[in-house]
């Protein structure tokens, strides 16, 4: 059974710091990994999608890496800002035995990030 | 259009009421999902529709009844809910993957419906 773990559970940093959020998964048989951001009481906003064949993806101040063989992904946030404060979730789309077509995401528990001025 | 739209944003209902949550997407995605999220927890999958057919029911109580009228719409009908059903209900869409894993797509989530059962 696929399990996804995110470390740390919470992180508080001063504005301007570079930071790294970690995600690990137990089964390397995945199609892709997706990082989401969630503001309190809101839906999930997709930040980055990494295919299993890719090593990293970048969008603005965000960079996500994927090491499928070791079951790890990191989300790097450069020059953090108070507006980055949110919960960050990683989710893997595991390969399905039997060829089912819908793909069931497995989520980590999230990292709560607070960036203070 | 790259959005998933959910209505209403907030809903308060009594335990004897019948209500419906609605979800709409116009990205041409053929897989749609209902998730339930409790405070400080990740989303939990409830239902999956693939090509307008129910593919997964994660042992959800029958007081939750999903419906997929067409490829753009997904409804969740609610009846005789309990206070513990209060949560954020999220809709998502994606493309189904090919039987050999071709076409690996990400998910797009809506902003959710905050449901309170009184």
PDB file of N, CA, C and O in Angstrom, chain A residues 4-6 22-25 33-36 73 88-92 106-111:
ATOM      1  N   UNK A   4       2.496   8.112   1.858  1.00  0.00           N
ATOM      2  CA  UNK A   4       3.198   9.351   1.566  1.00  0.00           C
ATOM      3  C   UNK A   4       3.401  10.111   2.870  1.00  0.00           C
ATOM      4  O   UNK A   4       2.447  10.293   3.633  1.00  0.00           O
ATOM      5  N   UNK A   5       4.641  10.532   3.114  1.00  0.00           N
ATOM      6  CA  UNK A   5       4.994  11.225   4.347  1.00  0.00           C
ATOM      7  C   UNK A   5       5.606  12.577   4.011  1.00  0.00           C
ATOM      8  O   UNK A   5       6.462  12.668   3.121  1.00  0.00           O
ATOM      9  N   UNK A   6       5.175  13.593   4.723  1.00  0.00           N
ATOM     10  CA  UNK A   6       5.729  14.923   4.515  1.00  0.00           C
ATOM     11  C   UNK A   6       6.410  15.411   5.797  1.00  0.00           C
ATOM     12  O   UNK A   6       5.851  15.306   6.879  1.00  0.00           O
ATOM     13  N   UNK A  22       9.810  18.492   2.276  1.00  0.00           N
ATOM     14  CA  UNK A  22      10.135  17.135   1.872  1.00  0.00           C
ATOM     15  C   UNK A  22       8.906  16.239   1.784  1.00  0.00           C
ATOM     16  O   UNK A  22       7.969  16.364   2.586  1.00  0.00           O
ATOM     17  N   UNK A  23       8.946  15.335   0.826  1.00  0.00           N
ATOM     18  CA  UNK A  23       7.877  14.376   0.622  1.00  0.00           C
ATOM     19  C   UNK A  23       8.526  13.038   0.273  1.00  0.00           C
ATOM     20  O   UNK A  23       9.422  12.990  -0.589  1.00  0.00           O
ATOM     21  N   UNK A  24       8.105  11.978   0.949  1.00  0.00           N
ATOM     22  CA  UNK A  24       8.622  10.657   0.619  1.00  0.00           C
ATOM     23  C   UNK A  24       7.455   9.698   0.414  1.00  0.00           C
ATOM     24  O   UNK A  24       6.389   9.865   1.023  1.00  0.00           O
ATOM     25  N   UNK A  25       7.672   8.711  -0.452  1.00  0.00           N
ATOM     26  CA  UNK A  25       6.617   7.742  -0.748  1.00  0.00           C
ATOM     27  C   UNK A  25       7.234   6.352  -0.768  1.00  0.00           C
ATOM     28  O   UNK A  25       8.419   6.186  -1.082  1.00  0.00           O
ATOM     29  N   UNK A  33       3.851  12.922  -9.639  1.00  0.00           N
ATOM     30  CA  UNK A  33       3.745  13.504  -8.298  1.00  0.00           C
ATOM     31  C   UNK A  33       3.351  14.955  -8.472  1.00  0.00           C
ATOM     32  O   UNK A  33       3.883  15.653  -9.344  1.00  0.00           O
ATOM     33  N   UNK A  34       2.427  15.404  -7.647  1.00  0.00           N
ATOM     34  CA  UNK A  34       1.905  16.759  -7.779  1.00  0.00           C
ATOM     35  C   UNK A  34       2.017  17.459  -6.433  1.00  0.00           C
ATOM     36  O   UNK A  34       1.668  16.888  -5.388  1.00  0.00           O
ATOM     37  N   UNK A  35       2.488  18.702  -6.455  1.00  0.00           N
ATOM     38  CA  UNK A  35       2.510  19.545  -5.270  1.00  0.00           C
ATOM     39  C   UNK A  35       1.346  20.522  -5.341  1.00  0.00           C
ATOM     40  O   UNK A  35       1.128  21.157  -6.378  1.00  0.00           O
ATOM     41  N   UNK A  36       0.637  20.647  -4.210  1.00  0.00           N
ATOM     42  CA  UNK A  36      -0.500  21.550  -4.104  1.00  0.00           C
ATOM     43  C   UNK A  36      -0.270  22.534  -2.966  1.00  0.00           C
ATOM     44  O   UNK A  36       0.424  22.246  -1.991  1.00  0.00           O
ATOM     45  N   UNK A  73      10.689  13.443  -2.972  1.00  0.00           N
ATOM     46  CA  UNK A  73      10.504  14.676  -3.720  1.00  0.00           C
ATOM     47  C   UNK A  73      10.730  15.838  -2.768  1.00  0.00           C
ATOM     48  O   UNK A  73      10.446  15.742  -1.574  1.00  0.00           O
ATOM     49  N   UNK A  88       1.038  22.976   2.399  1.00  0.00           N
ATOM     50  CA  UNK A  88       1.561  22.412   1.150  1.00  0.00           C
ATOM     51  C   UNK A  88       1.398  20.896   1.204  1.00  0.00           C
ATOM     52  O   UNK A  88       1.847  20.244   2.142  1.00  0.00           O
ATOM     53  N   UNK A  89       0.738  20.358   0.188  1.00  0.00           N
ATOM     54  CA  UNK A  89       0.457  18.929   0.114  1.00  0.00           C
ATOM     55  C   UNK A  89       1.152  18.338  -1.106  1.00  0.00           C
ATOM     56  O   UNK A  89       1.138  18.936  -2.184  1.00  0.00           O
ATOM     57  N   UNK A  90       1.747  17.153  -0.902  1.00  0.00           N
ATOM     58  CA  UNK A  90       2.211  16.430  -2.073  1.00  0.00           C
ATOM     59  C   UNK A  90       1.326  15.204  -2.249  1.00  0.00           C
ATOM     60  O   UNK A  90       0.778  14.664  -1.282  1.00  0.00           O
ATOM     61  N   UNK A  91       1.154  14.789  -3.488  1.00  0.00           N
ATOM     62  CA  UNK A  91       0.293  13.650  -3.795  1.00  0.00           C
ATOM     63  C   UNK A  91       0.901  12.874  -4.947  1.00  0.00           C
ATOM     64  O   UNK A  91       1.391  13.461  -5.909  1.00  0.00           O
ATOM     65  N   UNK A  92       0.865  11.554  -4.858  1.00  0.00           N
ATOM     66  CA  UNK A  92       1.363  10.708  -5.937  1.00  0.00           C
ATOM     67  C   UNK A  92       0.197  10.017  -6.616  1.00  0.00           C
ATOM     68  O   UNK A  92      -0.820   9.713  -6.000  1.00  0.00           O
ATOM     69  N   UNK A 106      -2.719   9.555  -3.793  1.00  0.00           N
ATOM     70  CA  UNK A 106      -2.402   9.331  -2.394  1.00  0.00           C
ATOM     71  C   UNK A 106      -1.702  10.575  -1.872  1.00  0.00           C
ATOM     72  O   UNK A 106      -0.661  10.966  -2.398  1.00  0.00           O
ATOM     73  N   UNK A 107      -2.285  11.174  -0.838  1.00  0.00           N
ATOM     74  CA  UNK A 107      -1.786  12.429  -0.283  1.00  0.00           C
ATOM     75  C   UNK A 107      -0.902  12.202   0.923  1.00  0.00           C
ATOM     76  O   UNK A 107      -1.102  11.253   1.697  1.00  0.00           O
ATOM     77  N   UNK A 108       0.058  13.131   1.125  1.00  0.00           N
ATOM     78  CA  UNK A 108       0.728  13.248   2.401  1.00  0.00           C
ATOM     79  C   UNK A 108      -0.127  14.061   3.361  1.00  0.00           C
ATOM     80  O   UNK A 108      -1.177  14.589   2.987  1.00  0.00           O
ATOM     81  N   UNK A 109       0.329  14.168   4.604  1.00  0.00           N
ATOM     82  CA  UNK A 109      -0.434  14.889   5.622  1.00  0.00           C
ATOM     83  C   UNK A 109      -0.265  16.398   5.526  1.00  0.00           C
ATOM     84  O   UNK A 109      -1.006  17.137   6.166  1.00  0.00           O
ATOM     85  N   UNK A 110       0.689  16.845   4.739  1.00  0.00           N
ATOM     86  CA  UNK A 110       0.867  18.279   4.516  1.00  0.00           C
ATOM     87  C   UNK A 110       1.913  18.911   5.425  1.00  0.00           C
ATOM     88  O   UNK A 110       2.224  18.388   6.507  1.00  0.00           O
ATOM     89  N   UNK A 111       2.460  20.013   4.971  1.00  0.00           N
ATOM     90  CA  UNK A 111       3.344  20.862   5.761  1.00  0.00           C
ATOM     91  C   UNK A 111       2.709  22.239   5.872  1.00  0.00           C
ATOM     92  O   UNK A 111       2.372  22.850   4.850  1.00  0.00           O
TER      93      UNK A 111
END
